[in-house]
Coordinates of C-alpha atoms and ligand atoms in Angstrom, one line a residue:
M49 CA 121.0 90.2 100.9
C50 CA 122.9 87.6 98.9
G51 CA 124.3 88.5 95.5
I52 CA 125.4 86.3 92.6
V53 CA 127.8 87.1 89.7
G54 CA 129.0 84.6 87.1
Y55 CA 131.3 85.1 84.1
I56 CA 132.5 83.0 81.2
G57 CA 134.6 84.6 78.5
R58 CA 138.2 85.2 77.4
E59 CA 139.4 87.6 80.1
Q60 CA 140.5 86.7 83.7
A61 CA 137.3 85.9 85.5
A62 CA 138.3 86.6 89.2
P63 CA 138.8 90.4 88.8
I64 CA 135.5 90.7 86.9
L65 CA 133.7 88.6 89.6
L66 CA 135.2 90.7 92.4
E67 CA 134.3 94.0 90.7
G68 CA 130.8 92.7 90.0
L69 CA 130.4 91.7 93.6
S70 CA 131.5 95.1 94.8
R71 CA 128.5 96.5 92.9
L72 CA 126.3 94.3 95.1
E73 CA 127.8 95.3 98.4
Y74 CA 124.9 97.8 98.9
R75 CA 122.5 94.8 99.3
G76 CA 124.1 93.9 102.6
Y77 CA 126.2 90.8 103.2
D78 CA 128.5 89.2 105.7
S79 CA 130.9 87.2 103.6
A80 CA 132.0 86.6 100.0
G81 CA 133.5 84.0 97.8
V82 CA 134.4 83.0 94.3
A83 CA 135.0 79.7 92.5
V84 CA 136.8 79.5 89.2
F85 CA 138.0 76.7 86.9
D86 CA 141.8 76.5 87.2
A87 CA 142.8 75.1 83.8
Q88 CA 146.4 74.2 84.9
A89 CA 145.2 72.2 87.9
G90 CA 142.2 70.8 85.9
A91 CA 140.1 71.5 89.0
L92 CA 137.9 74.2 90.6
A93 CA 139.6 76.7 92.8
V94 CA 137.4 78.1 95.6
R95 CA 138.3 81.1 97.8
K96 CA 136.0 82.5 100.5
A97 CA 136.2 85.0 103.4
K98 CA 134.0 86.2 106.1
G99 CA 133.6 90.0 106.3
R100 CA 133.9 92.7 103.7
L101 CA 134.6 91.9 100.1
Q102 CA 137.9 93.8 100.5
V103 CA 139.1 91.0 102.7
L104 CA 138.6 88.4 100.0
S105 CA 140.0 90.8 97.3
D106 CA 143.1 91.4 99.4
Q107 CA 143.7 87.7 99.8
L108 CA 143.4 87.2 96.0
H109 CA 145.4 90.3 95.2
G110 CA 142.4 91.7 93.4
G111 CA 141.8 88.4 91.6
A112 CA 145.3 88.1 90.1
D113 CA 146.0 84.9 92.1
L114 CA 143.4 83.0 90.2
D115 CA 144.1 82.2 86.6
S116 CA 140.8 81.3 84.9
T117 CA 138.3 82.6 82.4
V118 CA 135.2 81.1 84.0
G119 CA 133.8 81.5 87.5
V120 CA 131.0 82.4 89.9
G121 CA 131.0 84.7 92.8
H122 CA 128.7 85.4 95.8
T123 CA 128.1 87.8 98.6
R124 CA 126.2 86.0 101.4
W125 CA 123.8 87.2 104.1
A126 CA 123.5 84.4 106.6
T127 CA 120.3 82.4 106.9
H128 CA 121.4 78.8 107.6
G129 CA 124.5 78.9 109.7
A130 CA 126.4 81.9 111.1
P131 CA 128.6 84.1 108.9
S132 CA 131.9 82.2 108.5
D133 CA 134.4 81.2 105.9
I134 CA 133.0 77.7 105.8
N135 CA 129.4 78.8 105.5
S136 CA 130.2 81.3 102.7
H137 CA 129.4 80.4 99.1
P138 CA 130.4 78.9 96.8
Q139 CA 129.6 75.6 98.5
V140 CA 131.3 72.6 97.0
S141 CA 130.6 68.9 96.8
R142 CA 132.8 66.3 98.7
S143 CA 135.2 65.8 95.8
G144 CA 135.4 69.5 95.0
K145 CA 134.0 68.8 91.5
I146 CA 130.8 70.8 91.9
A147 CA 130.6 74.4 93.2
V148 CA 127.3 76.2 93.8
V149 CA 126.4 79.8 94.6
H150 CA 122.8 80.2 95.8
N151 CA 120.4 83.0 96.8
G152 CA 117.2 81.9 98.6
I153 CA 116.5 79.0 101.0
I154 CA 116.2 75.3 100.4
E155 CA 113.3 74.4 102.7
N156 CA 113.7 70.6 102.7
Y157 CA 117.5 70.7 103.1
A158 CA 117.5 68.9 106.5
E159 CA 115.7 65.9 105.0
L160 CA 118.0 65.9 101.9
K161 CA 121.0 66.2 104.1
G162 CA 119.9 63.3 106.2
F163 CA 119.4 61.2 103.1
L164 CA 122.9 62.1 101.8
Q165 CA 124.5 61.5 105.2
S166 CA 122.8 58.1 105.3
K167 CA 124.7 57.4 102.0
G168 CA 128.0 58.4 103.7
V169 CA 128.3 61.9 102.3
P170 CA 130.2 64.1 104.8
F171 CA 129.1 67.7 105.3
V172 CA 131.4 70.6 106.3
S173 CA 129.0 73.6 106.5
E174 CA 125.7 74.4 108.2
T175 CA 124.2 75.7 105.0
D176 CA 121.3 74.6 103.0
T177 CA 123.3 75.3 99.9
E178 CA 125.9 72.6 100.5
V179 CA 123.0 70.1 100.1
V180 CA 122.6 71.3 96.5
A181 CA 126.3 70.8 95.7
Q182 CA 126.4 67.4 97.3
L183 CA 123.2 66.2 95.7
I184 CA 124.3 67.2 92.2
E185 CA 127.5 65.2 92.7
Y186 CA 125.5 62.3 94.1
F187 CA 123.4 62.1 91.0
Y188 CA 126.3 63.0 88.6
D189 CA 127.3 60.3 86.2
G190 CA 129.0 62.4 83.5
D191 CA 125.8 64.3 82.5
L192 CA 125.7 67.6 84.5
L193 CA 122.3 68.7 83.2
A194 CA 120.7 65.4 84.0
A195 CA 122.1 65.6 87.5
V196 CA 120.9 69.2 88.0
G197 CA 117.5 68.1 86.6
R198 CA 117.2 65.4 89.2
V199 CA 118.2 67.8 92.0
L200 CA 115.6 70.3 90.9
R201 CA 112.9 67.7 91.2
R202 CA 113.9 67.1 94.8
I203 CA 114.6 70.5 96.3
Q204 CA 111.9 72.8 97.6
G205 CA 112.1 76.4 98.4
A206 CA 113.5 79.5 96.7
Y207 CA 116.7 79.5 94.7
A208 CA 118.8 81.2 92.2
L209 CA 121.7 79.0 91.5
G210 CA 125.0 79.4 89.6
I211 CA 126.7 76.0 89.2
L212 CA 130.2 75.1 88.0
C213 CA 131.5 71.6 87.3
A214 CA 135.2 70.7 87.0
D215 CA 134.3 68.2 84.2
C216 CA 132.6 71.0 82.2
P217 CA 135.1 73.8 82.3
D218 CA 133.4 75.7 79.4
Q219 CA 130.0 76.3 80.9
I220 CA 128.1 77.7 83.8
V221 CA 124.6 76.3 84.6
A222 CA 122.1 78.7 86.0
V223 CA 118.7 78.0 87.6
R224 CA 115.9 80.1 89.0
K225 CA 112.9 79.7 91.2
D226 CA 111.4 82.4 93.3
S227 CA 114.7 84.3 93.5
P228 CA 115.9 86.7 90.8
L229 CA 118.5 85.7 88.3
I230 CA 119.5 87.6 85.2
L231 CA 121.4 86.6 82.1
G232 CA 123.9 89.0 80.6
Y233 CA 124.8 88.8 76.9
G234 CA 128.3 90.1 76.0
E235 CA 130.7 89.8 73.0
G236 CA 132.5 86.5 73.4
C237 CA 131.4 86.4 77.0
N238 CA 128.3 85.9 79.1
F239 CA 127.1 86.6 82.6
I240 CA 124.7 85.7 85.3
T241 CA 123.7 88.0 88.1
S242 CA 121.1 88.5 90.7
D243 CA 121.2 92.3 90.2
V244 CA 121.8 94.0 86.9
T245 CA 124.0 96.6 88.5
A246 CA 126.8 94.0 88.8
I247 CA 127.2 93.6 85.1
L248 CA 126.3 96.9 83.6
R249 CA 130.0 97.8 83.0
H250 CA 130.2 94.8 80.6
T251 CA 126.8 94.6 78.9
R252 CA 123.4 96.2 78.8
S253 CA 121.7 93.2 77.0
V254 CA 120.0 91.1 79.5
G255 CA 117.4 88.3 79.8
Y256 CA 115.3 87.8 82.9
M257 CA 115.0 84.2 83.9
E258 CA 111.6 83.0 84.9
D259 CA 110.7 80.5 87.6
G260 CA 111.7 77.0 86.7
E261 CA 114.0 78.0 83.9
L262 CA 117.5 76.7 83.4
A263 CA 120.3 78.2 81.4
V264 CA 123.6 77.0 80.1
L265 CA 126.2 79.7 79.5
T266 CA 129.2 79.2 77.3
R267 CA 131.5 81.8 75.8
E268 CA 129.6 81.6 72.5
G269 CA 126.0 82.0 73.8
I270 CA 123.3 81.1 76.3
R271 CA 120.9 78.2 75.9
C272 CA 117.7 78.3 78.0
C273 CA 115.1 75.7 78.7
N274 CA 112.0 75.4 80.8
H275 CA 111.3 73.2 83.7
L276 CA 110.7 70.3 81.3
M277 CA 114.1 70.9 79.8
Q278 CA 112.5 72.0 76.5
P279 CA 114.5 74.7 74.7
I280 CA 113.0 78.2 74.9
E281 CA 113.8 81.6 73.3
K282 CA 114.7 84.2 75.8
E283 CA 113.7 87.8 75.1
I284 CA 116.8 90.0 75.3
V285 CA 116.1 93.5 76.6
T286 CA 118.4 96.6 76.8
V287 CA 118.9 98.1 80.2
D288 CA 118.9 101.9 80.0
W289 CA 120.0 102.7 83.6
E290 CA 123.2 104.8 83.5
M291 CA 126.1 103.5 85.5
D292 CA 126.4 106.9 87.1
A293 CA 123.0 106.5 88.5
A294 CA 124.3 103.6 90.5
E295 CA 127.3 105.5 91.8
K296 CA 127.5 108.0 94.6
G297 CA 127.9 111.0 92.3
G298 CA 130.1 113.0 94.6
Y299 CA 128.0 112.6 97.8
E300 CA 129.4 111.0 100.9
H301 CA 126.7 108.5 101.2
F302 CA 124.2 106.9 98.8
M303 CA 121.4 107.7 101.3
F304 CA 122.2 111.5 101.1
K305 CA 122.4 111.3 97.3
E306 CA 119.1 109.6 97.1
I307 CA 117.5 112.1 99.5
M308 CA 118.7 114.9 97.3
E309 CA 117.5 113.1 94.1
Q310 CA 113.9 113.0 95.3
P311 CA 112.5 116.1 93.4
E312 CA 114.0 114.6 90.2
A313 CA 112.6 111.2 91.0
L314 CA 109.2 112.7 91.6
R315 CA 109.3 114.5 88.3
R316 CA 110.1 111.3 86.5
C317 CA 107.4 109.5 88.4
L318 CA 104.6 112.1 88.0
S319 CA 105.1 114.3 85.0
P320 CA 104.3 111.7 82.3
R321 CA 101.2 110.8 84.3
I322 CA 99.7 114.3 84.6
R323 CA 98.7 115.7 81.2
E324 CA 96.4 118.5 80.2
G325 CA 94.6 118.5 83.6
E326 CA 94.1 114.7 83.6
I327 CA 95.8 111.7 85.2
V328 CA 97.1 109.4 82.5
F329 CA 98.3 106.0 83.4
E330 CA 99.5 104.7 80.1
D331 CA 101.0 101.7 81.7
F332 CA 97.8 100.6 83.5
S333 CA 94.1 100.6 83.3
L334 CA 91.2 99.1 85.2
D335 CA 87.8 98.3 83.7
Q336 CA 85.2 100.9 84.7
D337 CA 82.8 98.1 85.8
Y338 CA 85.5 96.6 87.9
I339 CA 86.1 99.9 89.6
K340 CA 82.4 100.5 90.3
N341 CA 82.0 97.0 91.8
M342 CA 85.1 97.2 94.0
R343 CA 84.2 96.4 97.6
R344 CA 87.5 96.5 99.3
I345 CA 91.1 97.5 98.8
Y346 CA 94.0 95.7 100.5
I347 CA 97.4 97.2 100.6
V348 CA 100.2 94.7 101.3
A349 CA 103.8 95.6 101.9
C350 CA 106.7 95.4 104.4
G351 CA 108.8 98.0 106.2
S352 CA 108.8 101.5 104.7
S353 CA 106.6 100.3 101.9
Y354 CA 104.0 99.3 104.5
H355 CA 104.2 102.8 105.9
V356 CA 103.4 104.1 102.5
G357 CA 100.3 101.9 102.7
M358 CA 99.4 103.4 106.1
V359 CA 99.3 106.9 104.6
G360 CA 97.5 105.5 101.5
K361 CA 94.7 104.1 103.6
Y362 CA 93.7 107.6 104.8
H363 CA 93.9 109.0 101.3
L364 CA 92.0 106.2 99.6
E365 CA 89.2 106.0 102.1
R366 CA 88.8 109.7 102.2
L367 CA 88.7 110.0 98.4
T368 CA 87.0 106.8 97.3
R369 CA 84.9 105.8 100.4
I370 CA 86.0 102.2 99.8
P371 CA 87.2 100.4 102.9
V372 CA 91.0 99.9 102.9
E373 CA 92.9 97.3 104.9
V374 CA 96.7 97.6 105.2
A375 CA 98.5 94.4 105.9
L376 CA 102.1 93.5 106.5
G377 CA 103.4 91.1 103.9
S378 CA 104.6 88.8 106.6
E379 CA 101.2 88.6 108.3
F380 CA 98.9 88.6 105.3
R381 CA 98.9 84.9 104.5
Y382 CA 98.5 83.9 108.1
M383 CA 95.5 86.1 108.8
D384 CA 92.8 84.5 106.7
P385 CA 92.3 87.7 104.7
I386 CA 88.9 88.5 103.2
V387 CA 89.8 88.8 99.5
D388 CA 87.6 88.1 96.5
D389 CA 87.2 89.2 92.9
H390 CA 85.8 92.5 94.0
T391 CA 89.0 93.2 96.0
L392 CA 91.8 95.3 94.6
V393 CA 95.1 94.3 96.1
I394 CA 97.8 96.9 95.9
V395 CA 101.2 95.4 96.5
I396 CA 104.0 97.9 97.3
S397 CA 107.7 97.1 97.0
Q398 CA 110.8 99.0 96.0
S399 CA 112.9 95.9 95.1
G400 CA 110.0 93.9 93.8
E401 CA 111.7 90.9 95.4
T402 CA 110.7 91.0 99.1
L403 CA 109.7 87.4 99.8
D404 CA 107.0 88.1 102.4
T405 CA 105.3 90.6 100.0
M406 CA 105.6 88.1 97.2
A407 CA 104.0 85.4 99.3
A408 CA 101.2 87.8 100.2
L409 CA 100.7 88.6 96.5
R410 CA 100.4 84.9 95.7
E411 CA 97.9 84.3 98.5
A412 CA 95.8 87.3 97.3
R413 CA 95.8 86.0 93.8
R414 CA 94.8 82.5 95.0
L415 CA 91.8 84.1 96.7
G416 CA 90.8 85.9 93.6
G417 CA 92.1 89.4 94.2
H418 CA 93.2 91.7 91.3
I419 CA 96.8 92.5 91.9
L420 CA 98.2 95.9 91.1
S421 CA 101.7 96.5 92.2
I422 CA 103.7 99.7 92.8
V423 CA 107.3 98.7 92.2
N424 CA 110.6 100.4 91.5
V425 CA 112.8 97.7 90.0
V426 CA 111.6 97.0 86.5
G427 CA 111.2 93.3 85.6
S428 CA 111.4 92.3 89.3
S429 CA 109.5 89.2 90.4
I430 CA 106.6 91.1 92.0
A431 CA 106.2 93.2 88.9
R432 CA 106.1 90.2 86.7
E433 CA 103.6 88.3 88.8
S434 CA 101.1 91.2 89.2
D435 CA 98.1 91.7 87.0
Q436 CA 99.2 95.3 86.5
V437 CA 102.2 97.3 87.6
L438 CA 102.8 101.0 88.2
Y439 CA 106.5 101.7 88.2
T440 CA 107.8 104.4 90.4
W441 CA 110.7 105.2 88.1
A442 CA 112.8 106.4 91.0
G443 CA 116.0 104.9 89.5
P444 CA 118.3 102.5 91.4
E445 CA 118.2 102.9 95.1
I446 CA 121.4 101.7 96.7
A447 CA 121.3 102.8 100.4
V448 CA 119.7 100.2 102.5
A449 CA 117.4 102.8 104.1
T450 CA 114.8 103.8 101.5
T451 CA 114.1 107.4 100.7
K452 CA 113.4 108.2 97.1
A453 CA 111.5 104.9 96.7
Y454 CA 109.3 105.8 99.7
T455 CA 108.4 109.3 98.3
T456 CA 107.7 108.1 94.8
Q457 CA 105.6 105.1 96.1
L458 CA 103.6 107.6 98.2
A459 CA 103.2 110.1 95.4
L460 CA 102.1 107.3 93.0
L461 CA 99.7 105.8 95.5
S462 CA 98.2 109.2 96.2
L463 CA 97.8 109.8 92.5
L464 CA 96.1 106.4 92.1
A465 CA 93.7 107.3 94.9
L466 CA 92.8 110.5 93.1
W467 CA 92.4 108.7 89.8
L468 CA 90.1 106.1 91.4
A469 CA 88.1 108.9 93.0
K470 CA 87.6 110.6 89.6
R471 CA 86.5 107.3 88.0
L472 CA 84.1 106.7 90.9
G473 CA 82.8 110.2 90.9
T474 CA 83.6 110.7 94.6
V475 CA 85.7 113.8 94.2
P476 CA 84.3 117.2 93.2
E477 CA 85.9 118.6 90.0
E478 CA 87.2 121.6 91.8
D479 CA 88.9 119.5 94.5
F480 CA 90.3 117.3 91.7
R481 CA 91.9 120.3 90.0
S482 CA 93.4 121.7 93.2
M483 CA 94.9 118.3 94.1
L484 CA 96.3 117.8 90.7
A485 CA 97.9 121.2 90.9
A486 CA 99.5 120.2 94.2
F487 CA 101.1 117.2 92.5
Q488 CA 102.7 119.5 90.0
E489 CA 104.0 121.8 92.7
L490 CA 105.4 118.9 94.8
P491 CA 108.9 118.6 93.3
D492 CA 109.6 122.3 93.6
K493 CA 108.4 122.4 97.1
M494 CA 110.6 119.5 98.0
E495 CA 113.6 121.3 96.5
E496 CA 112.7 124.2 98.9
V497 CA 112.7 121.7 101.9
L498 CA 116.1 120.3 100.8
S499 CA 117.6 123.7 100.3
R500 CA 117.0 124.4 104.0
R501 CA 118.7 121.3 105.2
E502 CA 121.1 123.2 107.5
D503 CA 118.1 123.8 109.9
I504 CA 117.7 120.1 110.2
Q505 CA 121.4 119.5 110.6
Y506 CA 121.3 122.0 113.5
F507 CA 118.5 120.0 115.3
A508 CA 120.4 116.8 114.7
S509 CA 123.4 118.3 116.4
R510 CA 121.2 119.2 119.4
Y511 CA 119.7 115.8 119.8
F512 CA 122.0 113.2 118.3
N513 CA 123.2 111.9 121.7
H514 CA 119.7 110.9 123.0
D515 CA 119.2 107.2 123.7
S516 CA 115.6 107.1 122.9
I517 CA 113.4 109.3 120.7
F518 CA 109.6 109.1 120.3
F519 CA 107.5 110.3 117.3
M520 CA 103.9 111.2 117.7
G521 CA 101.1 112.4 115.4
R522 CA 97.5 111.9 114.4
N523 CA 96.0 110.6 111.2
I524 CA 98.5 111.1 108.3
D525 CA 101.0 112.5 110.7
Y526 CA 100.8 109.3 112.7
A527 CA 101.6 107.3 109.5
L528 CA 104.4 109.7 108.8
G529 CA 105.8 109.2 112.3
L530 CA 106.0 105.5 111.7
E531 CA 108.4 106.1 108.8
G532 CA 110.3 108.9 110.6
S533 CA 110.9 106.6 113.6
L534 CA 112.0 103.6 111.4
K535 CA 114.4 105.8 109.4
L536 CA 116.0 107.1 112.6
K537 CA 116.3 103.7 114.4
E538 CA 117.6 101.7 111.4
I539 CA 120.5 104.0 110.6
S540 CA 121.4 105.6 113.9
Y541 CA 120.6 102.7 116.2
I542 CA 118.7 105.0 118.6
H543 CA 115.7 103.4 120.2
S544 CA 112.7 105.0 118.7
E545 CA 108.9 104.4 118.6
A546 CA 106.0 106.1 116.9
Y547 CA 102.7 106.6 118.6
A548 CA 99.3 107.9 117.6
S549 CA 99.2 111.1 119.8
G550 CA 95.8 110.2 121.2
E551 CA 97.3 107.0 122.6
L552 CA 99.8 108.9 124.8
K553 CA 97.5 109.0 127.8
H554 CA 96.8 105.2 127.5
G555 CA 100.2 104.2 128.6
T556 CA 103.0 105.8 126.6
I557 CA 103.1 109.0 128.6
S558 CA 104.7 107.0 131.5
L559 CA 107.9 107.0 129.4
I560 CA 108.1 110.8 129.3
E561 CA 110.5 112.2 131.8
D562 CA 112.9 115.2 132.0
G563 CA 114.7 115.6 128.7
T564 CA 112.9 112.8 126.7
L565 CA 112.8 113.9 123.1
V566 CA 109.4 113.7 121.3
V567 CA 109.2 114.6 117.7
A568 CA 105.7 116.0 117.4
L569 CA 104.3 115.8 113.8
S570 CA 101.7 118.4 113.1
T571 CA 101.6 119.0 109.3
Y572 CA 97.9 118.3 109.0
S573 CA 96.2 121.6 109.7
G574 CA 92.8 120.1 110.4
L575 CA 94.2 118.6 113.6
F576 CA 96.7 121.3 114.6
A577 CA 94.8 122.2 117.8
K578 CA 94.8 118.5 118.9
A579 CA 98.5 118.3 118.1
M580 CA 99.2 121.3 120.2
S581 CA 97.5 119.9 123.2
N582 CA 99.7 116.8 123.0
V583 CA 102.8 118.9 122.8
V584 CA 101.7 120.7 126.0
E585 CA 101.1 117.3 127.7
V586 CA 104.7 116.3 126.8
K587 CA 106.2 119.6 127.9
A588 CA 104.3 119.4 131.2
R589 CA 106.1 116.2 132.0
G590 CA 109.5 117.6 131.3
G591 CA 109.9 116.2 127.8
S592 CA 111.6 118.2 125.0
V593 CA 109.6 118.7 121.8
L594 CA 111.0 119.0 118.3
A595 CA 107.9 119.8 116.1
L596 CA 107.3 119.4 112.4
T597 CA 104.6 121.6 110.9
V598 CA 103.8 123.7 107.9
E599 CA 105.3 127.2 107.6
P600 CA 102.1 129.2 108.4
R601 CA 101.9 127.4 111.7
K602 CA 105.6 127.9 112.7
A603 CA 105.2 130.9 115.0
E604 CA 102.3 129.3 116.9
M605 CA 104.1 126.1 117.4
A606 CA 107.3 127.8 118.4
Q607 CA 105.6 129.3 121.5
T608 CA 105.5 125.8 123.0
A609 CA 107.9 123.5 121.2
D610 CA 111.7 123.6 121.8
G611 CA 112.4 123.5 118.1
V612 CA 110.3 123.6 115.0
M613 CA 111.1 122.1 111.6
T614 CA 108.9 123.3 108.8
I615 CA 107.7 122.4 105.3
P616 CA 105.9 124.6 102.8
D617 CA 102.1 124.2 103.0
I618 CA 100.6 121.9 100.3
H619 CA 97.4 120.0 99.9
N620 CA 96.8 117.4 102.7
L621 CA 97.2 114.6 100.1
L622 CA 100.8 115.5 99.7
L623 CA 101.8 116.6 103.2
P624 CA 103.4 113.2 104.0
C625 CA 105.5 113.3 100.8
L626 CA 107.0 116.6 101.9
G627 CA 107.0 115.9 105.6
V628 CA 109.1 112.8 105.4
V629 CA 112.1 114.8 103.9
P630 CA 113.0 116.6 107.2
L631 CA 112.6 113.3 109.0
Q632 CA 115.0 111.5 106.5
L633 CA 117.5 114.3 106.9
F634 CA 117.2 114.3 110.7
A635 CA 117.9 110.5 110.7
Y636 CA 120.8 111.0 108.3
Y637 CA 122.5 113.8 110.2
V638 CA 122.0 112.1 113.5
A639 CA 123.5 108.8 112.2
L640 CA 126.4 110.8 110.6
M641 CA 127.1 112.5 114.0
R642 CA 127.1 109.2 115.7
G643 CA 129.6 107.8 113.2
C644 CA 127.3 105.0 111.9
D645 CA 127.7 103.0 108.7
I646 CA 124.8 104.9 107.0
D647 CA 124.5 103.1 103.7
K648 CA 124.9 99.6 105.3
P649 CA 123.3 99.6 108.7
R650 CA 124.2 96.6 110.8
N651 CA 122.1 93.4 110.4
L652 CA 120.0 94.9 107.5
A653 CA 119.7 94.0 103.9
K654 CA 118.4 96.1 101.0
S655 CA 116.3 93.3 99.6
V656 CA 114.8 90.8 102.0
T657 CA 114.3 87.6 99.9
V658 CA 113.8 85.2 102.9
E659 CA 110.9 84.8 105.2
Ligands
F6R967 C1 113.6 100.8 105.4 C2 113.5 99.9 104.3 C3 112.7 98.6 104.4 C4 112.0 98.2 103.2 C5 111.3 96.8 103.3 C6 110.5 96.5 102.1 O1 114.3 101.9 105.1 O2 114.0 100.1 103.2 O3 111.9 98.6 105.5 O4 111.0 99.2 102.9 O5 112.3 95.9 103.5 O6 111.3 96.4 100.9 P1 110.7 96.5 99.5 O7 110.0 97.9 99.4 O8 111.9 96.4 98.5 O9 109.7 95.4 99.4

C-alpha cells in the first residue's frame, strides 16, 4: 500500500527520504518517487521510477544527486492508472510549482479533472492525485494555505497528503482525512509519515493527525489546525517500539521471524490480562446491564482477520449462547445488517487501517452498535474510531502474510468470549478454570510446535510442486482451514480452497483424482470420527491426505492418511491458535521451495486502504 515520508531540517533530505521509504517497502508498492526543493534552481526537483525503490535510489546515487534540505517521498500501490513513472508520486502541477504525495483515493477526481481541463489545464498522468496538485495551483494566488483550504472543500474521498510549493521552500503542508498521517517531532527537523516505522531512526516523538486536520511543518516546529483552520494543540506521544522489532533479526524472512515470535507475542497479549485466576481487561470494560441485554454480536473484518472471526463465532456462541454473525468488511455496509443498540460489533484488524473494515465500523456505529475493536497498531484509525479497543500487542508485523497478528487476535477474541461467558453466567466455574489454565499453557505449547518445524519442512518438500491443494475440516477445523488455505495461496501462488468436510459430497469431491492433495484438519476431538470418514472418502478416490491432528490421535490417523502433522492437545478453545502454526509453516516452506517473494507476494499489500 502507498507510503509517505516527508522531511524538513538541516541535513540532505533525499537520503533521509529514501531510507524512510525503504522502511515502508514491506507495505507493498509498485513505484516510488521524491520531490525536493532545489535551492540553487529555486524550483522543485522531482524524480520517480517504476519498480523497486532500489531503482530510484540507484538513479539518484542514494540521494546524493539532489541537494536540498526539504522534501517528500512516496511509495505507490496503483489504484488510478497502471504502475508507471508518470503515474508515480509526487504528482506535480502544470508549472511544476506544486508537488503532492497522496495515500487514498479522491472519489470525485473525474469531475474535478473535467473542470480543470475545461479551464485549459493539461494533465499528464491517469492519477486522481494529479487533480489535487493541479487544483492547488489553480487556486494559488500567493497564499498556499488558502489554496489548500479551497481544494479541501472540493475534494471527496480518503487522503493523506504531503504538499510542497516552490514559493514556500521552508515548509511542508500535511493534510489528513480517512488515511493515516503522523507528524514526527525532531531537533531542528520535522517529519510526516504514513507509518511510524519510517521515521523511528530520527525521532520517537510523534503526533497522530485526526481527520480534517492540516499541519504546516517548518524546521523550527509544526503548526496544526482543524478543518476550520483554527489552531489546535497536538498531543505529542512517545513511541516505544524498538527499531530491532521492525528488522528481520537474523531470519531470512520477516514472515518466518514473525511465525517464531508468536509465543512471545501471545505472552505479551495474554499475561497482563490473566491475573490470580481472573480475566482482567484493564483497557476495556462493558457495563453489566449492557452485557445482560446484548441480543446479537457481529464480527466484522477482512482476510485473515475475518477468519479469526469465523473461529470466534463458534467460541462465542458456544460460550455465551448469543447469536453471532460474521461479516466481511467489504460486504457489511451493502447487506442491510441488523444492528441496534443491543448489538456488540467486534471489529478485527491488524493494521487498523483497512478501508472496508473502517467503512463497516462506521455503518455499524450509524446503526447504533457498540464498537469494540481488536487491533494491533496502536493509534490506528480503527482503534481511534471505536468505542473501545483491545490491543493485541503483537508488535509490528512486517510480512504481508499475517501470522502473529492472527494468533494474537484469535487468542484475544477467545479470551473475550470466556470473559463474556463469565459475566453472563453461562460457563460453569470448573470449565472457566480449565479454559483459563489452557490460555496460560498456550505459549509454551506453541514453542513445542515450533521446535518440531523440521517435520513440517519435510511435508512441504513432499508436496511443494502440487498445482492445487485443498483444505477440509469441520467446525473450528473448517475455520482453521480457511486460514491455512489463504496462507498457502497468497505466498506460494498454489491454487487452494478450503471446504467444510461435510460439503465434499455436495460437489467438491468431483475435483479429487489420483494424487490430489487434501490437507485434512482434525484437531477437534469431538468430531474426529467424522473427520476420519472424510479422509477415507478422499483416499478412496485416489487423493493424498496430509492430516493435522492432536498428538494423542496421531497413530490412529496415520493408519489412513499419507502424512500426519500434530500439535499438543489443548482445550478446544485454543486448538485453532495452535493448529494454525503448522499451516503457516507449511505455507512458508512450500513458498520457499518454490522460490517465491515470501514477504512481498505479488499484487498484495500489507494494509489495504482502498475499497
Ligand atoms: C493475509 C492478510 C490479509 C489481512 C487483511 C486484513 O495474510 O494479512 O488477508 O488479514 O488484509 O487486514 P487487517 O487485519 O490489517 O485489517
